[in-house]
Amino acid sequence: MKLKPVVPVLSCVCLLTGIILGHENGVVEVVAAEGSDAILPCSLSTKERITSKLFDWKKDGQKEVFMYDAGIHYNNGRSGQDEQFKGRVLHFPEELKSGNASIIIRNTRMEDSGVYTCFFPRLQPSQLFHIKLVVERTFKDRSGEITGE
């Protein structure tokens, strides 16, 4: 699946699937409705090319969400991704040229809520970003499904 560049997508998709609420103590908060897609932002301010770099996304400091190492990642053969995220996490390959390591979590679930880190361990100095994802429960209107006698 080929994704379009993040800049145009981010301005449209975030409005539809998640809202970036801002920074609180260095943590970016993203809110998404359950079942929607959420973009978790992570970009180097230097806009340095990261196609040959390593970056690692984790949830709550433990669960492996997405790891990219010079082109090898969970969607093309790397093992170790937590079952919760298999087949649901994508990145923006074209955006790596401008330092963008953002990811999309497809079909968000309540259990996806938590604090995510985007870590560049080999950069000098290393870089660490914190993103809090809040997945809000969606309630379906089933009033039309009720039938009376």
mmCIF file of C-alpha atoms in Angstrom:
data_model
loop_
_atom_site.group_PDB
_atom_site.id
_atom_site.type_symbol
_atom_site.label_atom_id
_atom_site.label_comp_id
_atom_site.label_asym_id
_atom_site.label_seq_id
_atom_site.Cartn_x
_atom_site.Cartn_y
_atom_site.Cartn_z
ATOM 1 C CA MET A 1 0.000 0.000 0.000
ATOM 2 C CA LYS A 2 1.551 3.290 -1.064
ATOM 3 C CA LEU A 3 0.845 6.251 1.192
ATOM 4 C CA LYS A 4 0.784 9.867 0.125
ATOM 5 C CA PRO A 5 3.136 12.380 1.758
ATOM 6 C CA VAL A 6 2.314 13.206 5.335
ATOM 7 C CA VAL A 7 2.057 16.978 5.060
ATOM 8 C CA PRO A 8 -1.102 17.073 2.910
ATOM 9 C CA VAL A 9 -2.451 13.930 4.542
ATOM 10 C CA LEU A 10 -1.837 15.238 8.049
ATOM 11 C CA SER A 11 -3.880 18.371 7.485
ATOM 12 C CA CYS A 12 -6.845 16.360 6.220
ATOM 13 C CA VAL A 13 -6.656 13.071 8.072
ATOM 14 C CA CYS A 14 -6.147 14.573 11.526
ATOM 15 C CA LEU A 15 -9.338 16.517 11.172
ATOM 16 C CA LEU A 16 -11.200 13.360 10.274
ATOM 17 C CA THR A 17 -9.589 10.817 12.540
ATOM 18 C CA GLY A 18 -7.775 12.484 15.383
ATOM 19 C CA ILE A 19 -7.172 15.831 16.951
ATOM 20 C CA ILE A 20 -3.783 16.965 18.152
ATOM 21 C CA LEU A 21 -4.538 18.874 21.335
ATOM 22 C CA GLY A 22 -1.097 20.298 21.967
ATOM 23 C CA HIS A 23 1.785 19.884 24.336
ATOM 24 C CA GLU A 24 1.597 19.240 28.040
ATOM 25 C CA ASN A 25 4.947 18.798 29.762
ATOM 26 C CA GLY A 26 6.536 17.957 26.414
ATOM 27 C CA VAL A 27 3.847 15.390 25.573
ATOM 28 C CA VAL A 28 1.729 15.801 22.438
ATOM 29 C CA GLU A 29 -1.834 14.579 22.939
ATOM 30 C CA VAL A 30 -3.792 13.005 20.090
ATOM 31 C CA VAL A 31 -7.493 12.161 20.458
ATOM 32 C CA ALA A 32 -9.182 9.680 18.124
ATOM 33 C CA ALA A 33 -12.596 8.055 17.999
ATOM 34 C CA GLU A 34 -12.630 4.300 18.511
ATOM 35 C CA GLY A 35 -12.483 2.570 15.125
ATOM 36 C CA SER A 36 -10.869 5.520 13.341
ATOM 37 C CA ASP A 37 -7.253 5.944 12.258
ATOM 38 C CA ALA A 38 -4.855 8.028 14.360
ATOM 39 C CA ILE A 39 -1.655 9.722 13.239
ATOM 40 C CA LEU A 40 1.031 9.886 15.911
ATOM 41 C CA PRO A 41 3.433 12.699 14.975
ATOM 42 C CA CYS A 42 7.208 12.426 15.246
ATOM 43 C CA SER A 43 9.530 14.669 13.231
ATOM 44 C CA LEU A 44 13.069 15.871 13.705
ATOM 45 C CA SER A 45 13.299 19.659 13.850
ATOM 46 C CA THR A 46 16.439 19.430 11.711
ATOM 47 C CA LYS A 47 14.407 17.747 8.930
ATOM 48 C CA GLU A 48 17.414 15.427 8.579
ATOM 49 C CA ARG A 49 16.991 12.483 6.179
ATOM 50 C CA ILE A 50 16.243 9.348 8.230
ATOM 51 C CA THR A 51 15.945 6.678 5.513
ATOM 52 C CA SER A 52 19.126 5.007 6.812
ATOM 53 C CA LYS A 53 18.456 5.682 10.522
ATOM 54 C CA LEU A 54 16.839 3.723 13.349
ATOM 55 C CA PHE A 55 13.675 4.849 15.089
ATOM 56 C CA ASP A 56 11.576 2.829 17.500
ATOM 57 C CA TRP A 57 7.973 3.403 18.579
ATOM 58 C CA LYS A 58 6.840 1.867 21.888
ATOM 59 C CA LYS A 59 3.627 2.039 23.878
ATOM 60 C CA ASP A 60 3.850 2.613 27.631
ATOM 61 C CA GLY A 61 7.610 1.997 27.457
ATOM 62 C CA GLN A 62 7.250 -1.715 26.719
ATOM 63 C CA LYS A 63 5.081 -2.779 23.797
ATOM 64 C CA GLU A 64 6.753 -2.744 20.396
ATOM 65 C CA VAL A 65 4.560 -0.682 18.080
ATOM 66 C CA PHE A 66 6.791 0.028 15.070
ATOM 67 C CA MET A 67 10.537 -0.201 14.512
ATOM 68 C CA TYR A 68 12.325 1.072 11.432
ATOM 69 C CA ASP A 69 16.027 0.405 10.854
ATOM 70 C CA ALA A 70 17.460 1.563 7.523
ATOM 71 C CA GLY A 71 14.489 0.279 5.521
ATOM 72 C CA ILE A 72 13.703 -2.864 7.528
ATOM 73 C CA HIS A 73 10.505 -2.650 9.589
ATOM 74 C CA TYR A 74 7.608 -4.731 10.920
ATOM 75 C CA ASN A 75 5.637 -4.528 7.688
ATOM 76 C CA ASN A 76 8.437 -6.036 5.581
ATOM 77 C CA GLY A 77 9.936 -8.884 7.564
ATOM 78 C CA ARG A 78 11.180 -7.590 10.924
ATOM 79 C CA SER A 79 9.863 -9.677 13.832
ATOM 80 C CA GLY A 80 9.091 -8.590 17.388
ATOM 81 C CA GLN A 81 6.026 -6.371 16.961
ATOM 82 C CA ASP A 82 3.431 -6.680 19.728
ATOM 83 C CA GLU A 83 0.339 -8.655 18.625
ATOM 84 C CA GLN A 84 -1.896 -5.687 19.472
ATOM 85 C CA PHE A 85 -0.396 -3.691 16.585
ATOM 86 C CA LYS A 86 0.248 -6.325 13.900
ATOM 87 C CA GLY A 87 -1.182 -5.296 10.554
ATOM 88 C CA ARG A 88 -2.467 -1.946 11.884
ATOM 89 C CA VAL A 89 0.581 0.356 11.935
ATOM 90 C CA LEU A 90 2.000 2.139 8.893
ATOM 91 C CA HIS A 91 4.591 4.846 8.372
ATOM 92 C CA PHE A 92 5.133 7.406 5.601
ATOM 93 C CA PRO A 93 8.124 6.175 3.533
ATOM 94 C CA GLU A 94 8.335 9.320 1.365
ATOM 95 C CA GLU A 95 8.442 11.534 4.451
ATOM 96 C CA LEU A 96 11.589 9.879 5.824
ATOM 97 C CA LYS A 97 13.570 12.138 3.478
ATOM 98 C CA SER A 98 12.530 15.131 5.564
ATOM 99 C CA GLY A 99 12.947 13.635 9.045
ATOM 100 C CA ASN A 100 9.345 12.542 9.552
ATOM 101 C CA ALA A 101 8.924 9.286 11.497
ATOM 102 C CA SER A 102 5.168 9.677 12.128
ATOM 103 C CA ILE A 103 2.983 6.570 12.107
ATOM 104 C CA ILE A 104 -0.686 5.771 11.561
ATOM 105 C CA ILE A 105 -2.542 3.322 13.797
ATOM 106 C CA ARG A 106 -5.479 1.958 11.815
ATOM 107 C CA ASN A 107 -8.841 1.074 13.355
ATOM 108 C CA THR A 108 -7.991 2.339 16.851
ATOM 109 C CA ARG A 109 -9.182 0.367 19.846
ATOM 110 C CA MET A 110 -9.737 1.454 23.438
ATOM 111 C CA GLU A 111 -6.651 -0.516 24.515
ATOM 112 C CA ASP A 112 -4.518 1.598 22.148
ATOM 113 C CA SER A 113 -4.866 4.532 24.571
ATOM 114 C CA GLY A 114 -1.604 5.281 26.344
ATOM 115 C CA VAL A 115 1.719 7.067 26.109
ATOM 116 C CA TYR A 116 3.828 6.342 23.048
ATOM 117 C CA THR A 117 7.495 7.145 22.538
ATOM 118 C CA CYS A 118 9.321 7.725 19.284
ATOM 119 C CA PHE A 119 13.020 7.165 19.955
ATOM 120 C CA PHE A 120 16.083 7.800 17.792
ATOM 121 C CA PRO A 121 18.795 6.048 19.865
ATOM 122 C CA ARG A 122 21.671 6.465 17.397
ATOM 123 C CA LEU A 123 21.363 10.199 16.774
ATOM 124 C CA GLN A 124 23.830 12.470 18.531
ATOM 125 C CA PRO A 125 22.311 13.468 20.836
ATOM 126 C CA SER A 126 19.602 10.815 20.907
ATOM 127 C CA GLN A 127 16.045 12.109 20.437
ATOM 128 C CA LEU A 128 12.945 11.007 22.333
ATOM 129 C CA PHE A 129 9.377 12.195 21.682
ATOM 130 C CA HIS A 130 6.279 11.480 23.803
ATOM 131 C CA ILE A 131 2.775 11.230 22.359
ATOM 132 C CA LYS A 132 -0.331 10.469 24.411
ATOM 133 C CA LEU A 133 -3.088 8.755 22.457
ATOM 134 C CA VAL A 134 -6.600 8.985 23.853
ATOM 135 C CA VAL A 135 -9.088 6.712 22.106
ATOM 136 C CA GLU A 136 -12.645 7.764 22.856
ATOM 137 C CA ARG A 137 -15.445 5.223 22.886
ATOM 138 C CA THR A 138 -18.013 5.661 20.167
ATOM 139 C CA PHE A 139 -21.587 4.719 20.840
ATOM 140 C CA LYS A 140 -23.781 3.529 18.009
ATOM 141 C CA ASP A 141 -27.329 4.766 17.720
ATOM 142 C CA ARG A 142 -29.336 1.570 17.671
ATOM 143 C CA SER A 143 -32.720 3.129 18.307
ATOM 144 C CA GLY A 144 -33.734 2.327 14.735
ATOM 145 C CA GLU A 145 -32.949 -1.353 15.323
ATOM 146 C CA ILE A 146 -35.555 -1.809 18.026
ATOM 147 C CA THR A 147 -38.758 -3.258 16.692
ATOM 148 C CA GLY A 148 -42.018 -3.334 18.580
ATOM 149 C CA GLU A 149 -44.931 -5.716 18.361
#
